[in-house]
Coordinates of C-alpha atoms in Angstrom, one line a residue:
M991 CA 13.5 -1.3 20.9
P992 CA 15.2 -1.9 24.5
T993 CA 11.7 -3.0 26.0
L994 CA 10.8 -4.8 23.7
P995 CA 12.0 -8.3 24.1
P996 CA 10.5 -9.4 28.2
L997 CA 7.4 -8.2 26.3
L998 CA 7.8 -11.2 24.1
V999 CA 7.8 -12.8 27.3
A1000 CA 5.3 -11.1 29.0
V1001 CA 2.2 -10.6 27.1
P1002 CA 1.3 -14.3 26.2
L1003 CA 1.7 -15.5 29.7
L1004 CA -0.6 -12.0 30.4
A1005 CA -2.8 -13.4 28.1
A1006 CA -2.5 -17.1 29.8
A1007 CA -3.3 -16.5 32.5
G1008 CA -6.3 -14.2 31.4
L1009 CA -7.8 -16.8 29.6
A1010 CA -7.4 -19.9 32.3
A1011 CA -9.4 -17.3 34.4
A1012 CA -12.1 -15.7 32.6
G1013 CA -12.5 -18.1 29.8
R1014 CA -14.8 -19.9 31.1
W1015 CA -17.1 -18.2 30.1
L1016 CA -15.9 -16.7 26.2
P1017 CA -17.1 -17.5 23.3
R1018 CA -15.0 -20.0 21.5
R1019 CA -14.1 -17.8 19.0
A1020 CA -13.7 -14.9 21.0
V1021 CA -9.9 -17.4 22.7
D1022 CA -9.5 -18.5 19.5
A1023 CA -9.3 -15.0 18.1
V1024 CA -7.3 -13.5 21.4
S1025 CA -4.5 -15.6 21.0
I1026 CA -4.0 -15.6 17.8
A1027 CA -4.0 -12.0 18.2
V1028 CA -1.3 -12.0 20.8
A1029 CA 1.0 -14.8 19.0
A1030 CA 0.3 -12.4 16.1
G1031 CA 1.4 -9.9 17.9
V1032 CA 4.9 -12.2 19.2
L1033 CA 5.5 -12.2 15.3
A1034 CA 5.4 -8.9 14.8
G1035 CA 7.6 -8.1 17.8
A1036 CA 10.4 -11.2 17.1
S1037 CA 10.4 -9.2 13.3
L1038 CA 11.0 -6.2 14.4
L1039 CA 14.1 -7.4 16.6
V1040 CA 14.9 -9.2 13.4
A1041 CA 15.6 -6.4 11.8
G1042 CA 17.2 -4.0 14.5
T1043 CA 19.9 -6.9 15.0
G1044 CA 21.8 -7.2 11.6
V1045 CA 24.3 -5.2 13.1
A1046 CA 24.1 -4.9 16.1
R1047 CA 22.2 -6.9 19.6
V1048 CA 19.7 -5.2 21.8
A1049 CA 20.1 -6.3 26.1
T1050 CA 18.2 -5.5 28.1
W1051 CA 18.7 -5.5 31.9
I1052 CA 15.2 -6.4 33.5
G1053 CA 14.5 -3.2 35.8
G1054 CA 17.6 -1.7 35.2
Y1055 CA 19.9 -3.4 37.2
R1056 CA 22.6 -2.3 34.9
P1057 CA 26.3 -4.3 35.6
A1058 CA 29.2 -2.7 38.2
G1059 CA 32.2 -3.5 37.5
G1060 CA 31.8 -5.9 35.7
A1061 CA 29.2 -7.6 38.2
S1062 CA 25.5 -7.6 37.8
V1063 CA 22.4 -8.9 40.3
G1064 CA 20.1 -8.8 37.7
V1065 CA 18.4 -10.3 34.6
V1066 CA 19.3 -9.6 31.0
F1067 CA 17.8 -10.5 27.6
V1068 CA 20.8 -10.4 24.7
V1069 CA 19.1 -10.6 21.3
D1070 CA 21.4 -10.8 17.6
R1071 CA 19.7 -11.8 14.4
A1072 CA 19.5 -16.2 16.5
G1073 CA 17.8 -15.4 19.0
A1074 CA 15.6 -13.2 17.0
G1075 CA 15.2 -15.5 14.2
L1076 CA 14.2 -18.5 16.8
T1077 CA 11.4 -15.8 18.1
V1078 CA 9.6 -15.2 14.7
L1079 CA 10.1 -18.4 14.1
V1080 CA 8.4 -20.0 16.9
A1081 CA 6.1 -17.7 17.1
A1082 CA 4.7 -18.4 13.4
L1083 CA 4.4 -21.8 14.1
T1084 CA 2.0 -20.7 17.0
V1085 CA 0.0 -18.6 15.3
A1086 CA -0.2 -21.7 12.2
A1087 CA -1.1 -24.2 14.8
L1088 CA -3.7 -21.5 16.4
V1089 CA -5.5 -20.6 13.4
Y1090 CA -5.6 -24.7 12.9
T1091 CA -6.7 -25.4 15.9
W1092 CA -10.3 -23.1 15.3
R1093 CA -12.0 -26.1 14.6
Y1094 CA -9.8 -28.5 17.0
F1095 CA -11.1 -29.7 20.4
E1096 CA -14.2 -27.7 20.7
E1097 CA -15.6 -28.6 24.3
V1098 CA -11.9 -27.3 25.8
E1099 CA -12.9 -23.9 27.1
A1100 CA -9.4 -22.4 27.1
W1101 CA -7.5 -24.6 28.6
F1102 CA -5.7 -26.2 25.3
H1103 CA -5.7 -22.1 24.2
V1104 CA -4.1 -21.3 27.8
L1105 CA -1.0 -24.0 27.4
L1106 CA 0.2 -23.2 23.2
L1107 CA 0.4 -18.9 25.2
A1108 CA 2.7 -20.0 28.0
F1109 CA 4.5 -23.1 25.6
L1110 CA 5.2 -20.1 23.2
A1111 CA 6.2 -17.4 26.6
G1112 CA 9.0 -20.4 27.5
M1113 CA 10.1 -20.5 24.0
T1114 CA 10.7 -17.6 23.7
G1115 CA 11.9 -16.1 26.7
F1116 CA 14.9 -19.4 26.3
A1117 CA 15.7 -17.9 22.4
L1118 CA 16.0 -14.6 24.0
T1119 CA 17.2 -14.3 27.4
G1120 CA 21.0 -13.9 28.1
D1121 CA 21.4 -15.9 31.2
L1122 CA 22.0 -19.8 31.8
F1123 CA 19.2 -20.0 35.2
N1124 CA 16.9 -18.2 33.4
A1125 CA 17.4 -20.9 30.2
F1126 CA 16.8 -23.4 32.6
V1127 CA 14.1 -21.1 34.3
F1128 CA 12.3 -21.2 30.6
F1129 CA 13.5 -24.5 29.8
E1130 CA 10.9 -26.2 32.2
L1131 CA 8.5 -23.7 31.2
M1132 CA 8.1 -24.9 27.7
S1133 CA 8.3 -28.3 29.4
A1134 CA 6.0 -27.9 31.6
A1135 CA 3.5 -26.7 29.0
A1136 CA 4.6 -29.2 26.7
Y1137 CA 4.4 -32.5 28.6
A1138 CA 0.1 -31.5 29.7
L1139 CA -0.3 -30.7 25.8
T1140 CA 1.0 -34.2 25.3
G1141 CA -1.7 -36.1 27.9
F1142 CA -4.1 -33.2 26.5
K1143 CA -6.7 -35.8 25.8
I1144 CA -6.7 -37.3 29.5
E1145 CA -9.2 -39.5 29.1
E1146 CA -7.2 -42.0 26.5
P1147 CA -4.8 -44.1 27.7
G1148 CA -2.3 -43.9 25.0
P1149 CA -1.8 -39.9 25.2
L1150 CA -0.9 -40.5 29.2
Q1151 CA 1.2 -42.9 28.6
G1152 CA 3.3 -40.8 26.0
A1153 CA 3.1 -37.6 28.0
L1154 CA 4.4 -39.6 31.4
N1155 CA 7.5 -41.3 28.7
F1156 CA 7.9 -37.4 27.8
A1157 CA 7.7 -35.8 31.1
V1158 CA 9.9 -38.3 33.0
V1159 CA 13.0 -38.4 30.6
N1160 CA 12.6 -34.7 30.0
T1161 CA 12.5 -33.9 34.0
V1162 CA 15.8 -36.2 34.4
G1163 CA 17.4 -34.0 31.6
A1164 CA 16.8 -30.9 33.4
F1165 CA 17.9 -31.8 36.2
C1166 CA 21.0 -32.6 34.6
V1167 CA 21.4 -29.2 32.9
L1168 CA 20.4 -28.0 36.8
F1169 CA 23.9 -29.7 38.6
G1170 CA 25.6 -28.5 35.4
I1171 CA 24.6 -24.8 36.1
G1172 CA 25.8 -25.4 39.6
L1173 CA 29.2 -26.8 38.7
L1174 CA 29.6 -23.8 37.0
Y1175 CA 28.1 -21.4 39.1
G1176 CA 30.4 -23.0 42.1
R1177 CA 33.5 -22.5 39.4
T1178 CA 32.7 -19.2 38.1
G1179 CA 30.4 -17.0 41.1
E1180 CA 28.4 -16.2 38.0
L1181 CA 25.1 -17.3 35.7
G1182 CA 25.1 -14.8 32.8
F1183 CA 26.4 -15.9 29.8
A1184 CA 28.2 -12.7 29.0
Q1185 CA 30.0 -13.3 33.0
L1186 CA 30.6 -17.1 32.7
H1187 CA 32.7 -16.5 29.4
T1188 CA 34.5 -13.7 30.5
A1189 CA 35.0 -15.9 33.8
L1190 CA 36.2 -18.7 32.4
A1191 CA 38.4 -17.2 30.3
A1192 CA 40.4 -15.1 33.3
D1193 CA 40.1 -18.7 34.2
G1194 CA 42.0 -20.1 31.2
R1195 CA 41.5 -23.8 31.7
A1196 CA 39.2 -26.7 31.5
D1197 CA 39.7 -29.4 34.8
L1198 CA 37.1 -32.2 35.0
L1199 CA 34.5 -29.9 36.7
I1200 CA 34.7 -27.9 33.8
V1201 CA 34.3 -31.2 31.5
A1202 CA 31.4 -32.4 34.0
A1203 CA 29.2 -29.5 33.5
T1204 CA 29.4 -29.0 30.2
A1205 CA 28.2 -32.5 29.8
L1206 CA 25.8 -32.7 32.5
I1207 CA 23.8 -29.1 30.5
C1208 CA 24.4 -31.1 26.9
T1209 CA 22.6 -34.2 28.3
G1210 CA 19.9 -32.2 28.7
F1211 CA 19.8 -29.8 26.2
L1212 CA 20.1 -32.7 23.6
T1213 CA 17.4 -34.8 25.6
K1214 CA 15.4 -32.3 24.8
A1215 CA 16.8 -32.1 20.6
A1216 CA 16.2 -36.2 21.0
A1217 CA 20.1 -37.1 20.3
V1218 CA 21.0 -40.3 20.3
P1219 CA 20.6 -42.0 22.8
F1220 CA 18.3 -39.2 24.2
H1221 CA 15.7 -39.3 22.0
F1222 CA 13.7 -42.6 22.5
W1223 CA 10.4 -40.1 24.6
L1224 CA 10.2 -37.7 21.2
A1225 CA 8.9 -40.6 19.0
D1226 CA 5.9 -41.5 21.6
A1227 CA 5.0 -38.1 22.3
H1228 CA 4.5 -37.1 18.8
A1229 CA 2.6 -40.7 17.8
V1230 CA -0.1 -39.6 20.3
A1231 CA 0.3 -35.3 20.9
P1232 CA -3.1 -33.4 18.7
A1233 CA -1.7 -32.3 15.1
P1234 CA -1.1 -28.9 16.3
V1235 CA 1.6 -29.1 18.9
C1236 CA 3.4 -31.2 16.9
V1237 CA 3.9 -28.8 14.8
L1238 CA 5.6 -27.0 18.0
F1239 CA 7.4 -30.3 18.9
S1240 CA 9.1 -31.0 15.5
G1241 CA 8.9 -27.7 14.3
V1242 CA 11.5 -25.9 16.7
M1243 CA 11.0 -27.5 20.5
V1244 CA 13.3 -29.6 19.7
E1245 CA 15.9 -27.1 17.8
L1246 CA 15.9 -25.1 20.7
G1247 CA 17.7 -27.9 22.8
L1248 CA 20.6 -27.2 20.0
Y1249 CA 19.7 -23.8 19.9
G1250 CA 20.5 -24.3 23.6
V1251 CA 24.3 -26.7 23.3
A1252 CA 25.1 -24.2 20.6
R1253 CA 24.2 -20.9 23.1
L1254 CA 26.3 -22.8 25.6
Y1255 CA 29.3 -24.0 23.7
F1256 CA 29.5 -20.3 21.7
S1257 CA 29.5 -17.5 23.9
T1258 CA 30.6 -19.2 26.8
L1259 CA 33.1 -22.3 26.6
S1260 CA 34.3 -22.1 24.2
A1261 CA 36.6 -19.0 25.9
V1262 CA 37.7 -23.3 28.0
L1263 CA 37.2 -25.7 25.6
P1264 CA 39.0 -26.0 21.6
P1265 CA 36.7 -26.5 19.4
A1266 CA 38.8 -29.7 18.6
R1267 CA 37.3 -31.2 21.7
I1268 CA 34.0 -30.4 20.8
G1269 CA 33.4 -30.8 17.3
P1270 CA 34.0 -34.6 16.8
V1271 CA 32.1 -35.3 20.1
L1272 CA 28.9 -33.4 17.9
L1273 CA 29.2 -35.0 14.9
A1274 CA 30.0 -38.7 15.4
L1275 CA 26.5 -38.1 17.9
G1276 CA 25.2 -36.2 14.8
A1277 CA 26.2 -39.3 12.5
M1278 CA 25.0 -41.9 14.7
T1279 CA 21.4 -39.7 15.2
A1280 CA 20.7 -38.8 11.8
L1281 CA 20.9 -43.0 10.6
L1282 CA 19.0 -44.4 13.8
G1283 CA 16.5 -42.0 12.7
A1284 CA 16.8 -42.4 9.3
V1285 CA 16.3 -46.4 9.8
M1286 CA 13.3 -45.8 12.2
C1287 CA 11.4 -43.6 10.1
V1288 CA 11.2 -46.1 7.0
C1289 CA 10.0 -49.2 9.6
Q1290 CA 7.4 -46.9 10.3
H1291 CA 3.3 -47.3 9.0
H1292 CA 1.6 -44.6 11.9
I1293 CA 2.1 -42.0 9.7
K1294 CA 3.0 -39.3 12.6
R1295 CA 5.3 -41.7 14.6
L1296 CA 7.1 -41.7 11.0
L1297 CA 7.5 -38.0 10.9
A1298 CA 8.3 -38.2 14.0
F1299 CA 11.7 -40.0 13.7
S1300 CA 12.4 -38.1 9.9
T1301 CA 13.0 -35.3 12.9
V1302 CA 15.2 -37.5 15.2
A1303 CA 17.1 -37.8 11.9
H1304 CA 17.4 -34.1 10.2
M1305 CA 18.3 -33.5 14.2
G1306 CA 21.3 -35.7 13.0
M1307 CA 22.0 -33.8 10.2
L1308 CA 21.4 -30.3 12.1
L1309 CA 23.9 -31.8 15.0
M1310 CA 26.9 -32.6 12.1
G1311 CA 26.5 -28.6 10.6
V1312 CA 26.7 -27.2 14.5
G1313 CA 30.5 -30.1 15.1
L1314 CA 31.5 -28.3 12.0
L1315 CA 31.7 -25.0 13.6
G1316 CA 32.0 -23.6 10.7
L1317 CA 30.2 -20.2 9.8
P1318 CA 28.9 -21.7 6.8
A1319 CA 28.1 -24.5 7.9
L1320 CA 26.0 -22.6 10.9
A1321 CA 24.6 -20.5 7.7
G1322 CA 23.5 -24.0 6.8
V1323 CA 22.4 -24.9 10.2
A1324 CA 19.8 -21.2 10.6
L1325 CA 18.7 -21.9 7.1
Y1326 CA 17.9 -25.7 7.3
V1327 CA 16.0 -24.9 10.8
L1328 CA 13.7 -22.3 9.5
A1329 CA 13.1 -24.5 6.4
H1330 CA 12.8 -27.8 8.1
A1331 CA 9.8 -26.6 10.6
A1332 CA 8.0 -25.5 7.6
V1333 CA 8.0 -28.6 6.3
K1334 CA 7.2 -30.4 8.9
G1335 CA 5.0 -28.2 10.5
A1336 CA 3.2 -28.3 7.2
L1337 CA 3.2 -32.4 6.8
F1338 CA 1.9 -32.5 11.2
L1339 CA -1.2 -29.9 10.1
L1340 CA -1.8 -32.5 6.7
A1341 CA -1.6 -35.6 9.0
G1342 CA -4.0 -33.8 11.3
V1343 CA -6.6 -33.7 8.4
L1344 CA -5.9 -36.9 7.6
L1345 CA -6.8 -38.2 11.4
N1346 CA -9.9 -36.0 11.1
R1347 CA -11.5 -36.7 7.8
L1348 CA -10.2 -40.3 7.6
G1349 CA -10.3 -41.6 11.4
S1350 CA -7.0 -43.0 10.6
V1351 CA -3.1 -41.9 10.4
Q1352 CA -1.9 -46.2 9.7
E1353 CA -0.9 -46.4 6.0
A1354 CA -2.2 -49.5 6.3
D1355 CA -6.1 -48.1 7.2
L1356 CA -6.2 -45.3 4.5
H1357 CA -4.9 -47.0 1.4
G1358 CA -6.1 -45.0 -1.4
R1359 CA -8.8 -43.6 0.8
G1360 CA -6.8 -40.3 0.0
R1361 CA -7.8 -39.9 -3.2
R1362 CA -10.4 -37.8 -2.3
L1363 CA -8.1 -35.2 -0.8
P1364 CA -6.1 -34.3 -4.0
L1365 CA -5.5 -31.5 -2.7
T1366 CA -3.7 -32.4 0.8
G1367 CA -2.3 -35.5 -1.1
A1368 CA -0.6 -32.8 -3.8
A1369 CA 0.9 -30.8 -0.8
F1370 CA 2.1 -34.0 1.4
G1371 CA 3.7 -35.0 -1.5
L1372 CA 5.8 -31.9 -2.3
G1373 CA 6.7 -31.6 2.0
G1374 CA 8.0 -35.4 1.0
L1375 CA 10.1 -34.0 -1.8
A1376 CA 11.1 -30.8 -0.1
L1377 CA 12.2 -32.9 2.9
A1378 CA 14.3 -34.9 0.6
G1379 CA 16.1 -31.4 0.1
L1380 CA 14.4 -31.1 -3.7
P1381 CA 15.8 -27.6 -5.1
P1382 CA 14.7 -24.9 -4.4
F1383 CA 13.4 -25.5 -1.1
G1384 CA 15.0 -23.9 1.9
T1385 CA 16.0 -27.4 2.7
A1386 CA 18.2 -28.3 -0.5
L1387 CA 20.0 -25.5 0.0
G1388 CA 20.9 -25.2 4.2
K1389 CA 21.8 -28.8 2.9
G1390 CA 24.0 -27.8 0.6
L1391 CA 25.5 -25.7 2.8
V1392 CA 26.2 -28.2 5.3
E1393 CA 27.3 -30.0 2.3
H1394 CA 30.4 -28.2 0.9
E1395 CA 31.5 -27.4 3.9
L1396 CA 31.8 -31.2 4.7
T1397 CA 33.0 -32.3 1.0
T1398 CA 36.4 -29.4 2.0
G1399 CA 36.9 -29.5 5.8
G1400 CA 35.4 -32.9 6.9
P1401 CA 35.2 -36.6 6.8
H1402 CA 33.6 -37.8 3.2
V1403 CA 32.1 -40.6 4.5
L1404 CA 29.4 -37.6 6.5
L1405 CA 28.6 -36.6 3.1
V1406 CA 27.4 -39.6 2.0
L1407 CA 25.2 -40.0 5.2
F1408 CA 23.9 -36.6 4.6
V1409 CA 21.8 -37.9 1.4
A1410 CA 21.1 -41.2 2.2
V1411 CA 19.1 -39.3 4.9
S1412 CA 17.9 -37.1 3.4
A1413 CA 16.5 -39.2 0.7
L1414 CA 15.5 -41.9 3.6
T1415 CA 13.2 -39.8 5.0
G1416 CA 11.5 -38.4 2.2
A1417 CA 10.7 -41.7 0.4
A1418 CA 8.7 -42.8 4.0
V1419 CA 6.9 -39.9 3.4
L1420 CA 6.3 -40.5 -0.3
R1421 CA 5.4 -43.7 0.1
A1422 CA 3.1 -43.3 2.9
G1423 CA 1.6 -40.6 -0.6
L1424 CA 1.6 -43.2 -2.9
R1425 CA -1.0 -45.7 -1.2
V1426 CA -3.2 -43.1 1.2
F1427 CA -3.5 -40.8 -2.2
L1428 CA -3.1 -43.0 -5.2
G1429 CA -3.6 -46.7 -3.3
A1430 CA -0.6 -47.6 -5.5
G1431 CA 0.9 -51.1 -4.0
P1432 CA -1.0 -53.3 -2.6
A1433 CA -2.6 -53.2 0.5
L1434 CA -0.5 -53.2 4.1
P1435 CA -1.9 -56.3 6.4
R1436 CA -4.3 -54.5 9.1
D1437 CA -2.2 -55.1 12.3
R1438 CA 0.9 -54.0 10.3
D1439 CA 3.5 -52.1 13.2
R1440 CA 0.4 -51.3 16.1
E1441 CA 3.1 -49.0 17.8
V1442 CA 0.4 -47.6 19.4
D1443 CA -3.6 -48.0 19.5
E1444 CA -5.2 -48.2 16.7
E1445 CA -8.7 -46.6 17.9
E1446 CA -7.1 -43.2 17.3
D1447 CA -10.0 -40.8 17.9
P1448 CA -10.4 -37.1 15.3
E1449 CA -10.2 -34.5 17.6
T1450 CA -13.1 -32.6 15.8
R1451 CA -16.6 -33.0 16.7
G1452 CA -17.6 -35.5 14.2
A1453 CA -15.2 -36.8 10.6
L1454 CA -14.9 -33.4 8.4
R1455 CA -16.8 -33.4 5.0
R1456 CA -14.4 -32.1 4.0
A1457 CA -11.1 -30.1 5.6
P1458 CA -11.9 -26.5 5.7
L1459 CA -9.7 -23.1 5.2
T1460 CA -8.3 -23.4 8.8
M1461 CA -6.6 -26.9 8.9
I1462 CA -5.8 -26.7 4.8
G1463 CA -4.4 -23.2 5.3
P1464 CA -1.9 -22.5 7.8
A1465 CA -0.1 -26.1 5.5
L1466 CA 0.0 -24.0 2.4
A1467 CA 1.2 -20.7 3.9
L1468 CA 4.0 -23.1 5.9
L1469 CA 5.2 -24.8 2.7
L1470 CA 5.2 -21.6 0.6
L1471 CA 7.8 -20.4 3.8
A1472 CA 9.7 -22.7 3.7
L1473 CA 10.0 -22.2 -0.4
A1474 CA 10.7 -18.3 0.3
A1475 CA 13.3 -20.0 2.3
G1476 CA 15.5 -21.5 -0.5
T1477 CA 14.4 -18.5 -3.4
V1478 CA 15.0 -15.3 -1.3
P1479 CA 17.9 -14.0 -0.6
A1480 CA 17.7 -11.7 2.5
V1481 CA 16.0 -15.8 4.6
A1482 CA 19.9 -17.2 3.6
R1483 CA 22.2 -13.3 4.4
A1484 CA 20.1 -13.1 7.8
A1485 CA 20.7 -16.7 8.5
A1486 CA 24.8 -16.3 7.5
V1487 CA 24.3 -12.8 10.6
A1488 CA 23.0 -15.1 12.8
A1489 CA 25.7 -17.4 12.0
A1490 CA 28.6 -14.8 12.8
Q1491 CA 26.5 -13.7 15.6
L1492 CA 26.2 -16.4 16.9
V1493 CA 30.2 -17.7 17.0
D1494 CA 31.0 -14.0 18.2
A1495 CA 31.7 -13.9 21.8
R1496 CA 33.6 -10.9 22.3
G1497 CA 30.5 -9.5 21.2
Y1498 CA 27.9 -11.3 22.5
T1499 CA 29.7 -10.3 26.0
A1500 CA 30.4 -6.5 25.2
A1501 CA 26.8 -6.1 24.5
A1502 CA 25.7 -7.3 28.1
L1503 CA 28.0 -5.8 29.9
S1504 CA 29.2 -2.3 28.1
A1505 CA 27.0 0.7 28.7
A1506 CA 26.1 0.8 24.7
P1507 CA 24.4 -2.5 24.0
G1508 CA 24.5 -2.5 20.4
A1509 CA 28.0 -4.3 20.1
T1510 CA 28.5 -5.0 16.4
T1511 CA 30.3 -8.2 15.1
G1512 CA 33.1 -8.4 13.2
T1513 CA 33.2 -11.3 11.8
A1514 CA 32.8 -11.4 7.8
L1515 CA 29.9 -13.1 6.6
P1516 CA 30.4 -16.8 4.3
A1517 CA 28.5 -17.2 1.5
T1518 CA 25.4 -18.5 1.2
G1519 CA 23.6 -18.5 -2.6
W1520 CA 22.9 -21.2 -4.1
T1521 CA 26.2 -23.9 -5.9
A1522 CA 26.3 -26.0 -8.9
E1523 CA 27.3 -29.0 -6.1
S1524 CA 24.1 -27.4 -3.7
V1525 CA 21.5 -28.3 -6.4
A1526 CA 22.8 -31.1 -7.8
L1527 CA 23.5 -32.8 -4.1
G1528 CA 19.4 -32.0 -3.8
G1529 CA 18.3 -33.3 -7.2
L1530 CA 20.2 -36.1 -6.1
S1531 CA 18.4 -36.5 -2.8
A1532 CA 15.0 -35.8 -3.9
A1533 CA 15.5 -38.5 -7.2
L1534 CA 16.8 -40.9 -4.7
A1535 CA 13.4 -40.8 -2.4
A1536 CA 11.7 -40.7 -5.4
A1537 CA 12.6 -43.4 -6.4
L1538 CA 13.3 -45.5 -3.5
A1539 CA 9.5 -44.3 -2.7
V1540 CA 8.2 -45.9 -5.8
V1541 CA 10.3 -49.6 -5.7
T1542 CA 9.3 -49.6 -1.3
V1543 CA 6.0 -49.4 -2.8
Y1544 CA 5.5 -52.2 -6.0
R1545 CA 8.0 -54.1 -4.5
A1546 CA 5.9 -56.6 -2.4
G1547 CA 3.4 -56.8 -4.9
A1548 CA 6.3 -58.0 -7.6
L1549 CA 8.1 -60.2 -5.3
R1550 CA 5.4 -62.2 -4.0
P1551 CA 5.0 -65.0 -6.7
V1552 CA 8.6 -65.6 -6.7
V1553 CA 8.3 -65.6 -2.8
R1554 CA 5.4 -68.2 -3.2
W1555 CA 7.3 -70.4 -5.7
L1556 CA 10.4 -70.8 -3.8
R1557 CA 8.0 -72.0 -0.9
R1558 CA 7.1 -74.7 -2.4
V1559 CA 11.2 -76.1 -2.6
P1560 CA 12.2 -76.6 0.9
A1561 CA 15.3 -76.1 0.2
A1562 CA 15.2 -73.0 -1.2
A1563 CA 12.2 -72.5 2.1
G1564 CA 14.9 -72.5 4.6
A1565 CA 17.6 -70.7 2.8
G1566 CA 15.0 -67.6 2.1
R1567 CA 14.5 -68.3 6.1
R1568 CA 17.9 -68.0 6.9
C1569 CA 18.8 -64.9 5.3
H1570 CA 15.7 -62.7 5.8
A1571 CA 16.4 -63.8 9.9
V1572 CA 19.9 -62.5 9.1
A1573 CA 18.6 -59.3 7.2
T1574 CA 16.0 -58.2 9.6
A1575 CA 17.7 -59.3 13.2
P1576 CA 19.1 -55.9 13.5
L1577 CA 15.8 -54.2 12.7
Q1578 CA 13.9 -56.1 14.8
R1579 CA 16.5 -55.5 17.8
L1580 CA 16.4 -51.3 17.0
R1581 CA 12.6 -51.9 17.4
A1582 CA 12.9 -53.3 20.5
L1583 CA 14.5 -50.8 22.4
H1584 CA 11.8 -48.8 22.0
S1585 CA 9.9 -50.5 24.1
G1586 CA 8.3 -48.0 25.9
H1587 CA 9.5 -48.7 29.1
L1588 CA 10.3 -46.2 30.8
G1589 CA 12.9 -47.7 32.9
D1590 CA 15.1 -48.5 29.4
Y1591 CA 14.6 -45.4 28.2
V1592 CA 15.8 -43.5 31.9
T1593 CA 18.6 -45.8 31.6
W1594 CA 19.4 -45.4 28.2
L1595 CA 19.9 -41.6 29.2
L1596 CA 22.4 -41.6 32.2
A1597 CA 24.5 -44.2 29.8
G1598 CA 24.7 -41.5 27.0
L1599 CA 25.1 -39.1 30.0
A1600 CA 29.0 -41.4 30.8
A1601 CA 29.4 -41.5 27.5
L1602 CA 29.4 -37.7 26.7
A1603 CA 31.5 -36.5 29.8
L1604 CA 34.3 -39.1 28.5
A1605 CA 34.1 -38.4 25.1
F1606 CA 34.2 -34.7 26.4
G1607 CA 37.1 -35.9 28.6
A1608 CA 39.5 -38.1 26.4
T1609 CA 39.5 -35.7 23.9
G1610 CA 41.3 -33.3 25.8

């Protein structure tokens, strides 16, 4: 078992190098088979790690360079249930993406697969490493692969623009992480999470240097997590990236940014920064992220951009769950991450089916044309309901655990926000499904909200006459995974163990530094079963989503005669224009902020860094 963690990083890297060297001479199906086999092997190994971290952690010092007297020079992997579970999720989504690409990019030799395997290695290393600097290294590996995957269709201007925005904004965030690591190293002389925790606990004080380092590192990780105001790159990247790549972006890459914040705090900074100093900042940031993401989501009519903003909204919900800093809430976050990744991955794959069967992902272009795709439509509608929190999907159970914490120890307004955001994002997906697959309501104007190039080309050779099993199968499998997250008690219990081990800094430090790396956690596990409250709140948000979708689709047709009549009355027409201006001005300003201009995005990132530093300092 101790030799397994580094292999899960090394094997996909070696496979990527081999395919880069020999891929041009290998048949396409051989490249597909090798890539899927490697990702499946990582999935199997990560599953073994999940089984082996039920009561203990697995620590691996590369080359056998174990600590001597608490000091070390080696590279360490410290695997607990949280890191192992994320690795399972990373590998499972990579397998789904690779199976889906069986009919994608027929002329690209092996480069797409090389980048996906490098992306897999970077995300796996980030989830398993026990060293802050190596976390930065893996952070940059997955980022570099992600930039290239976003701009993979290099002959089109849209992907290049999205990749450039993605790369520059996240590179600035990466520099923030590196500067923050330098400050912590200058203070402690350590880079390992466990060693940093020990050194900071011995020092016992959080001065301005620690606050500045925390703000810098959190800025970089929260940029990857697409938290407001660091989120601007995400929709631009998702709108132009290939659908199987979006599965990994929304399903696990942004969640790894949030994991980085949680790991940094619980395994290191909790020694000097009390929850009262961190929790309120994360709660406020999460609330702003959830609200902005939900509002922008319902304004979109480009399906991939709509799904991207729903990811922003759900990351805000997850950030609020982390900000509560309680075990039940963290268990809910872990469960929600799994179920959300599966549902969002399925929805992006289904959007890819639309693009490659019907040639577009614009609601206006697709109105009623999805009637010939009943299975895709049924899966899309089910995904929208699951995104809204319909029981018994894991999204509802994870959401319910966080909501219970909000009813007992958090601000009740955040509970209302949780339900509202779930309903709004689910309603946006259901609205698109009603228009595309049922032809419901009046058709939208063809020039409505064209944020991205409307001539988005299919990614298969010619339009598909039918969606092959390799495309629709992974989407259905991911929906089943989301259902299992809510119906299989072992999954919820694993999430509780992951939360308990994540907050156990003493056990983490002992596992990393002692000669017996199987140190166990003594933290009591929270209850993670269904309650009447979680079922009711999940049903409420799903019902609201369905109602809002129906109202949104049909209101334009119902109000059109009234609008025509009002326009004949000068006074009424003037009042109507004034009311419309007042109602839409905030939305127009919000949409204008997402301008696509790189300078604006970097300015907002730096403003967010300053605000985060001031907030951490003020709460002290």
